[in-house]
Amino acid sequence: MEFILLVIIALLAGLIGSLVGLGGGIVLVPATLYIGLNLGMIPDITPQKVVGLSVVMMIFTGLASTLSYMKSKTVDYKSGFIFFLGSIPGTILGAWVNKGLDLPSFNLYFGILLIILSIILLVRDKLKPVKWFVKNGTQQEFTDSEGNTFIYGYPIWFAFILTFGIGFASGLFGIGGGSMIVPAMIILFLFPPHVAVATSMFMVFLTSIVNSSSHIYFGHVPWLYTIPVIPGAYIGAKLGAALNKRIKSDTLVLALRIILLLLGIRSIIEGILA
């Protein structure tokens, strides 16, 4: 039964993560902890193992999404590599810090992060774009299929600082980092939304390889549970990338804000009362 639930969770994680550029870990981690510990279906699961499972999954969600977005030519490879290089030391440090977290501490800090992410998603559309980063950084140009041209860019030094912090959160909690980098790319760096999502998933793919290597080294990956998670996430990510080209993700983002807020509050309460 737990294998069936993990397939469903991974499918949703891949679909939602790919559709809005989140990577999927933000769905998989709390859902797996819930069925594993609260429902008692995976009694040997730990926060470390869930994070290890999540980062391995994100290799495949990132790969599936990137392959789909490559066809639509919306991936900014140069920016993806720059963001990836900045995230490497943060990812390794986060994986190392993760070793020392017990379940109450993990729940508390993860809950705080979920609430922060829900707030970011909530105010993302209300914030005015900041043009300073484009004016004072390396500029790039993108023309979409309808002939609209966008100028975007960023100072490389700031991109390194930003992605170091995102990499740390990714290594610590097993999330893809897309939930933090996509709003920054759109609001601060003025990326076209579809380019931001596609480039984010490319970065998630690259970062997850390093992230997984760290967690494999620390013995955090429950290989048995990767069997249902990897194919489910891969299929979900392909579906999400396909839907991204056809629909506006506003409704999904609205639902995600509410879900993340509720999950965050619940996780904090569990962390405090444990």
mmCIF file of C-alpha atoms in Angstrom:
data_model
loop_
_atom_site.group_PDB
_atom_site.id
_atom_site.type_symbol
_atom_site.label_atom_id
_atom_site.label_comp_id
_atom_site.label_asym_id
_atom_site.label_seq_id
_atom_site.Cartn_x
_atom_site.Cartn_y
_atom_site.Cartn_z
ATOM 1 C CA MET A 1 0.000 0.000 0.000
ATOM 2 C CA GLU A 2 2.807 2.422 0.844
ATOM 3 C CA PHE A 3 4.311 1.821 -2.632
ATOM 4 C CA ILE A 4 1.025 2.838 -4.295
ATOM 5 C CA LEU A 5 0.801 5.982 -2.156
ATOM 6 C CA LEU A 6 4.435 6.848 -2.930
ATOM 7 C CA VAL A 7 3.739 6.544 -6.678
ATOM 8 C CA ILE A 8 0.761 8.920 -6.341
ATOM 9 C CA ILE A 9 2.761 11.374 -4.192
ATOM 10 C CA ALA A 10 5.691 11.295 -6.626
ATOM 11 C CA LEU A 11 3.367 11.793 -9.608
ATOM 12 C CA LEU A 12 1.824 14.885 -7.975
ATOM 13 C CA ALA A 13 5.237 16.146 -6.853
ATOM 14 C CA GLY A 14 6.629 15.835 -10.365
ATOM 15 C CA LEU A 15 3.571 17.412 -11.991
ATOM 16 C CA ILE A 16 3.272 20.379 -9.613
ATOM 17 C CA GLY A 17 7.024 20.874 -9.370
ATOM 18 C CA SER A 18 7.511 20.938 -13.130
ATOM 19 C CA LEU A 19 4.427 23.042 -13.847
ATOM 20 C CA VAL A 20 5.484 25.964 -11.628
ATOM 21 C CA GLY A 21 9.237 25.308 -11.405
ATOM 22 C CA LEU A 22 9.416 24.120 -7.792
ATOM 23 C CA GLY A 23 11.257 20.833 -8.269
ATOM 24 C CA GLY A 24 8.753 18.641 -6.402
ATOM 25 C CA GLY A 25 10.511 18.168 -3.067
ATOM 26 C CA ILE A 26 8.221 20.697 -1.441
ATOM 27 C CA VAL A 27 5.375 18.202 -2.044
ATOM 28 C CA LEU A 28 7.180 14.896 -1.526
ATOM 29 C CA VAL A 29 8.876 15.663 1.815
ATOM 30 C CA PRO A 30 5.818 16.590 3.956
ATOM 31 C CA ALA A 31 3.557 14.016 2.248
ATOM 32 C CA THR A 32 6.037 11.160 2.767
ATOM 33 C CA LEU A 33 6.680 12.144 6.374
ATOM 34 C CA TYR A 34 2.921 12.147 6.946
ATOM 35 C CA ILE A 35 2.176 8.687 5.517
ATOM 36 C CA GLY A 36 5.403 7.300 6.927
ATOM 37 C CA LEU A 37 5.243 8.522 10.511
ATOM 38 C CA ASN A 38 1.744 9.887 11.212
ATOM 39 C CA LEU A 39 -0.007 6.985 9.492
ATOM 40 C CA GLY A 40 2.737 4.542 10.503
ATOM 41 C CA MET A 41 3.040 3.071 6.985
ATOM 42 C CA ILE A 42 6.848 3.478 6.797
ATOM 43 C CA PRO A 43 7.952 3.145 10.430
ATOM 44 C CA ASP A 44 11.686 3.166 9.649
ATOM 45 C CA ILE A 45 11.534 6.501 7.785
ATOM 46 C CA THR A 46 13.473 9.484 9.162
ATOM 47 C CA PRO A 47 13.771 13.124 8.046
ATOM 48 C CA GLN A 48 17.209 12.298 6.656
ATOM 49 C CA LYS A 49 15.854 9.409 4.562
ATOM 50 C CA VAL A 50 12.946 11.494 3.256
ATOM 51 C CA VAL A 51 15.349 14.258 2.205
ATOM 52 C CA GLY A 52 17.622 11.664 0.551
ATOM 53 C CA LEU A 53 14.631 10.198 -1.300
ATOM 54 C CA SER A 54 13.516 13.662 -2.382
ATOM 55 C CA VAL A 55 16.864 14.764 -3.820
ATOM 56 C CA VAL A 56 17.231 11.533 -5.823
ATOM 57 C CA MET A 57 13.695 12.025 -7.152
ATOM 58 C CA MET A 58 14.523 15.575 -8.250
ATOM 59 C CA ILE A 59 17.274 14.348 -10.559
ATOM 60 C CA PHE A 60 14.547 12.708 -12.624
ATOM 61 C CA THR A 61 11.937 15.477 -12.337
ATOM 62 C CA GLY A 62 14.613 17.973 -13.325
ATOM 63 C CA LEU A 63 15.771 15.812 -16.242
ATOM 64 C CA ALA A 64 12.249 15.147 -17.541
ATOM 65 C CA SER A 65 11.296 18.824 -17.296
ATOM 66 C CA THR A 66 14.533 20.044 -18.863
ATOM 67 C CA LEU A 67 14.190 17.686 -21.838
ATOM 68 C CA SER A 68 10.648 18.984 -22.418
ATOM 69 C CA TYR A 69 11.630 22.648 -22.058
ATOM 70 C CA MET A 70 14.626 22.175 -24.365
ATOM 71 C CA LYS A 71 12.175 21.457 -27.185
ATOM 72 C CA SER A 72 10.411 24.779 -26.609
ATOM 73 C CA LYS A 73 13.814 26.560 -26.359
ATOM 74 C CA THR A 74 12.993 28.291 -23.074
ATOM 75 C CA VAL A 75 16.024 27.075 -21.068
ATOM 76 C CA ASP A 76 18.720 29.681 -20.379
ATOM 77 C CA TYR A 77 21.696 27.314 -20.066
ATOM 78 C CA LYS A 78 24.253 30.001 -19.173
ATOM 79 C CA SER A 79 22.177 31.304 -16.253
ATOM 80 C CA GLY A 80 21.356 27.751 -15.169
ATOM 81 C CA PHE A 81 25.067 26.888 -14.919
ATOM 82 C CA ILE A 82 25.855 30.117 -13.038
ATOM 83 C CA PHE A 83 23.074 29.460 -10.517
ATOM 84 C CA PHE A 84 24.224 25.839 -10.231
ATOM 85 C CA LEU A 85 27.838 26.824 -9.472
ATOM 86 C CA GLY A 86 26.671 29.216 -6.760
ATOM 87 C CA SER A 87 24.483 26.555 -5.146
ATOM 88 C CA ILE A 88 27.098 23.753 -4.937
ATOM 89 C CA PRO A 89 28.794 24.758 -1.631
ATOM 90 C CA GLY A 90 25.420 25.599 -0.036
ATOM 91 C CA THR A 91 23.977 22.238 -1.072
ATOM 92 C CA ILE A 92 26.884 20.290 0.444
ATOM 93 C CA LEU A 93 26.762 22.348 3.657
ATOM 94 C CA GLY A 94 22.987 21.824 3.938
ATOM 95 C CA ALA A 95 23.324 18.050 3.531
ATOM 96 C CA TRP A 96 25.985 18.005 6.272
ATOM 97 C CA VAL A 97 23.846 20.071 8.685
ATOM 98 C CA ASN A 98 20.875 17.774 7.949
ATOM 99 C CA LYS A 99 22.724 14.901 9.674
ATOM 100 C CA GLY A 100 22.267 16.494 13.085
ATOM 101 C CA LEU A 101 18.544 17.285 12.889
ATOM 102 C CA ASP A 102 16.099 15.226 14.941
ATOM 103 C CA LEU A 103 12.430 14.971 13.889
ATOM 104 C CA PRO A 104 11.046 17.810 16.105
ATOM 105 C CA SER A 105 13.794 20.202 14.947
ATOM 106 C CA PHE A 106 13.289 19.214 11.306
ATOM 107 C CA ASN A 107 9.527 19.761 11.581
ATOM 108 C CA LEU A 108 9.985 23.151 13.244
ATOM 109 C CA TYR A 109 12.517 24.546 10.753
ATOM 110 C CA PHE A 110 10.804 22.968 7.743
ATOM 111 C CA GLY A 111 7.488 24.474 8.868
ATOM 112 C CA ILE A 112 9.059 27.925 9.109
ATOM 113 C CA LEU A 113 10.472 27.494 5.595
ATOM 114 C CA LEU A 114 7.069 26.421 4.217
ATOM 115 C CA ILE A 115 5.412 29.522 5.664
ATOM 116 C CA ILE A 116 8.139 31.747 4.197
ATOM 117 C CA LEU A 117 7.644 30.108 0.794
ATOM 118 C CA SER A 118 3.861 30.533 0.981
ATOM 119 C CA ILE A 119 4.355 34.239 1.743
ATOM 120 C CA ILE A 120 6.781 34.568 -1.191
ATOM 121 C CA LEU A 121 4.197 32.998 -3.504
ATOM 122 C CA LEU A 122 1.481 35.187 -1.987
ATOM 123 C CA VAL A 123 3.258 38.510 -2.580
ATOM 124 C CA ARG A 124 5.059 37.527 -5.785
ATOM 125 C CA ASP A 125 2.432 38.984 -8.107
ATOM 126 C CA LYS A 126 2.017 42.111 -5.990
ATOM 127 C CA LEU A 127 5.673 43.151 -5.985
ATOM 128 C CA LYS A 128 6.898 45.553 -8.642
ATOM 129 C CA PRO A 129 9.849 44.349 -10.748
ATOM 130 C CA VAL A 130 13.220 45.665 -9.565
ATOM 131 C CA LYS A 131 15.240 47.037 -12.469
ATOM 132 C CA TRP A 132 18.479 47.706 -10.558
ATOM 133 C CA PHE A 133 19.805 44.171 -11.013
ATOM 134 C CA VAL A 134 19.321 44.237 -14.785
ATOM 135 C CA LYS A 135 20.902 47.696 -15.133
ATOM 136 C CA ASN A 136 23.905 46.724 -13.014
ATOM 137 C CA GLY A 137 24.387 43.184 -14.257
ATOM 138 C CA THR A 138 25.024 41.075 -17.331
ATOM 139 C CA GLN A 139 22.061 41.549 -19.667
ATOM 140 C CA GLN A 140 20.472 38.960 -21.936
ATOM 141 C CA GLU A 141 17.693 39.015 -24.505
ATOM 142 C CA PHE A 142 14.874 36.558 -25.187
ATOM 143 C CA THR A 143 12.217 36.670 -27.912
ATOM 144 C CA ASP A 144 9.198 34.435 -27.413
ATOM 145 C CA SER A 145 7.146 32.625 -30.049
ATOM 146 C CA GLU A 146 4.815 35.624 -30.364
ATOM 147 C CA GLY A 147 7.668 38.000 -31.153
ATOM 148 C CA ASN A 148 7.806 39.725 -27.739
ATOM 149 C CA THR A 149 11.347 40.632 -26.671
ATOM 150 C CA PHE A 150 12.455 40.618 -23.023
ATOM 151 C CA ILE A 151 15.634 42.110 -21.558
ATOM 152 C CA TYR A 152 16.739 40.496 -18.304
ATOM 153 C CA GLY A 153 19.946 40.045 -16.331
ATOM 154 C CA TYR A 154 21.751 40.090 -12.986
ATOM 155 C CA PRO A 155 25.132 40.782 -11.349
ATOM 156 C CA ILE A 156 26.935 37.435 -11.176
ATOM 157 C CA TRP A 157 28.226 38.110 -7.650
ATOM 158 C CA PHE A 158 24.656 38.532 -6.385
ATOM 159 C CA ALA A 159 23.506 35.388 -8.198
ATOM 160 C CA PHE A 160 26.242 33.429 -6.375
ATOM 161 C CA ILE A 161 25.174 34.754 -2.955
ATOM 162 C CA LEU A 162 21.496 34.109 -3.653
ATOM 163 C CA THR A 163 21.983 30.568 -4.949
ATOM 164 C CA PHE A 164 24.336 29.662 -2.077
ATOM 165 C CA GLY A 165 21.445 30.278 0.336
ATOM 166 C CA ILE A 166 18.994 28.427 -1.903
ATOM 167 C CA GLY A 167 21.424 25.509 -2.208
ATOM 168 C CA PHE A 168 21.738 25.344 1.582
ATOM 169 C CA ALA A 169 17.945 25.091 1.998
ATOM 170 C CA SER A 170 17.840 22.474 -0.755
ATOM 171 C CA GLY A 171 20.484 20.300 0.890
ATOM 172 C CA LEU A 172 18.973 20.716 4.352
ATOM 173 C CA PHE A 173 15.311 20.055 3.524
ATOM 174 C CA GLY A 174 15.366 18.169 0.207
ATOM 175 C CA ILE A 175 13.527 20.818 -1.784
ATOM 176 C CA GLY A 176 14.504 21.801 -5.300
ATOM 177 C CA GLY A 177 15.071 25.484 -4.676
ATOM 178 C CA GLY A 178 12.766 26.489 -7.522
ATOM 179 C CA SER A 179 10.216 27.892 -5.075
ATOM 180 C CA MET A 180 12.808 30.497 -4.087
ATOM 181 C CA ILE A 181 14.761 31.053 -7.301
ATOM 182 C CA VAL A 182 11.754 31.465 -9.654
ATOM 183 C CA PRO A 183 10.287 34.526 -7.837
ATOM 184 C CA ALA A 184 13.785 36.038 -7.636
ATOM 185 C CA MET A 185 14.359 35.466 -11.344
ATOM 186 C CA ILE A 186 11.031 37.093 -12.255
ATOM 187 C CA ILE A 187 10.981 40.000 -9.776
ATOM 188 C CA LEU A 188 14.681 40.846 -9.401
ATOM 189 C CA PHE A 189 16.219 39.672 -12.674
ATOM 190 C CA LEU A 190 13.134 40.298 -14.909
ATOM 191 C CA PHE A 191 13.191 36.821 -16.483
ATOM 192 C CA PRO A 192 10.177 35.999 -18.688
ATOM 193 C CA PRO A 193 8.064 33.589 -16.552
ATOM 194 C CA HIS A 194 8.376 30.583 -18.889
ATOM 195 C CA VAL A 195 12.150 31.052 -19.136
ATOM 196 C CA ALA A 196 12.359 31.345 -15.339
ATOM 197 C CA VAL A 197 10.482 28.063 -14.814
ATOM 198 C CA ALA A 198 12.457 26.185 -17.500
ATOM 199 C CA THR A 199 15.832 27.485 -16.280
ATOM 200 C CA SER A 200 14.875 26.715 -12.689
ATOM 201 C CA MET A 201 14.185 23.077 -13.558
ATOM 202 C CA PHE A 202 17.528 22.866 -15.379
ATOM 203 C CA MET A 203 19.230 24.172 -12.225
ATOM 204 C CA VAL A 204 17.208 21.720 -10.092
ATOM 205 C CA PHE A 205 18.479 18.859 -12.268
ATOM 206 C CA LEU A 206 22.131 19.883 -11.922
ATOM 207 C CA THR A 207 21.883 20.728 -8.214
ATOM 208 C CA SER A 208 20.120 17.456 -7.409
ATOM 209 C CA ILE A 209 23.059 15.451 -8.784
ATOM 210 C CA VAL A 210 25.411 17.121 -6.277
ATOM 211 C CA ASN A 211 22.746 17.032 -3.567
ATOM 212 C CA SER A 212 22.138 13.321 -4.093
ATOM 213 C CA SER A 213 25.868 12.571 -4.040
ATOM 214 C CA SER A 214 26.133 14.264 -0.640
ATOM 215 C CA HIS A 215 23.158 12.387 0.825
ATOM 216 C CA ILE A 216 24.318 9.057 -0.657
ATOM 217 C CA TYR A 217 27.698 9.636 1.011
ATOM 218 C CA PHE A 218 25.970 10.265 4.360
ATOM 219 C CA GLY A 219 23.803 7.133 3.887
ATOM 220 C CA HIS A 220 20.489 9.020 3.722
ATOM 221 C CA VAL A 221 18.938 7.402 0.619
ATOM 222 C CA PRO A 222 16.330 4.610 1.198
ATOM 223 C CA TRP A 223 16.915 2.852 -2.134
ATOM 224 C CA LEU A 224 13.873 0.573 -1.834
ATOM 225 C CA TYR A 225 11.487 3.535 -1.913
ATOM 226 C CA THR A 226 13.131 5.052 -4.986
ATOM 227 C CA ILE A 227 11.510 2.207 -7.002
ATOM 228 C CA PRO A 228 7.966 3.713 -6.885
ATOM 229 C CA VAL A 229 9.090 7.348 -6.576
ATOM 230 C CA ILE A 230 11.399 7.739 -9.583
ATOM 231 C CA PRO A 231 9.009 6.585 -12.373
ATOM 232 C CA GLY A 232 6.070 8.415 -10.756
ATOM 233 C CA ALA A 233 8.030 11.656 -10.525
ATOM 234 C CA TYR A 234 9.431 11.342 -14.060
ATOM 235 C CA ILE A 235 5.974 10.861 -15.602
ATOM 236 C CA GLY A 236 4.523 13.672 -13.470
ATOM 237 C CA ALA A 237 7.306 16.045 -14.522
ATOM 238 C CA LYS A 238 6.719 15.317 -18.215
ATOM 239 C CA LEU A 239 2.995 16.022 -17.760
ATOM 240 C CA GLY A 240 3.713 19.229 -15.819
ATOM 241 C CA ALA A 241 6.105 20.547 -18.469
ATOM 242 C CA ALA A 242 3.523 19.806 -21.185
ATOM 243 C CA LEU A 243 0.758 21.571 -19.239
ATOM 244 C CA ASN A 244 3.034 24.573 -18.579
ATOM 245 C CA LYS A 245 2.940 25.388 -22.292
ATOM 246 C CA ARG A 246 -0.868 25.259 -22.432
ATOM 247 C CA ILE A 247 -2.263 26.740 -19.226
ATOM 248 C CA LYS A 248 -1.725 29.589 -16.840
ATOM 249 C CA SER A 249 -0.506 28.319 -13.475
ATOM 250 C CA ASP A 250 -2.193 31.073 -11.399
ATOM 251 C CA THR A 251 -4.871 28.742 -9.974
ATOM 252 C CA LEU A 252 -2.317 26.115 -9.029
ATOM 253 C CA VAL A 253 -0.041 28.699 -7.393
ATOM 254 C CA LEU A 254 -3.012 30.005 -5.363
ATOM 255 C CA ALA A 255 -3.799 26.485 -4.119
ATOM 256 C CA LEU A 256 -0.123 25.896 -3.407
ATOM 257 C CA ARG A 257 0.074 29.047 -1.257
ATOM 258 C CA ILE A 258 -2.749 27.792 0.961
ATOM 259 C CA ILE A 259 -1.392 24.234 1.127
ATOM 260 C CA LEU A 260 2.136 25.376 2.029
ATOM 261 C CA LEU A 261 0.790 27.716 4.712
ATOM 262 C CA LEU A 262 -1.328 24.963 6.313
ATOM 263 C CA LEU A 263 1.494 22.407 6.074
ATOM 264 C CA GLY A 264 3.900 24.919 7.578
ATOM 265 C CA ILE A 265 1.641 25.660 10.550
ATOM 266 C CA ARG A 266 1.047 21.948 11.128
ATOM 267 C CA SER A 267 4.773 21.164 10.895
ATOM 268 C CA ILE A 268 5.673 23.906 13.392
ATOM 269 C CA ILE A 269 3.026 22.685 15.860
ATOM 270 C CA GLU A 270 4.357 19.129 15.574
ATOM 271 C CA GLY A 271 7.900 20.367 16.089
ATOM 272 C CA ILE A 272 6.973 22.325 19.213
ATOM 273 C CA LEU A 273 4.711 19.676 20.794
ATOM 274 C CA ALA A 274 6.956 16.669 20.057
#
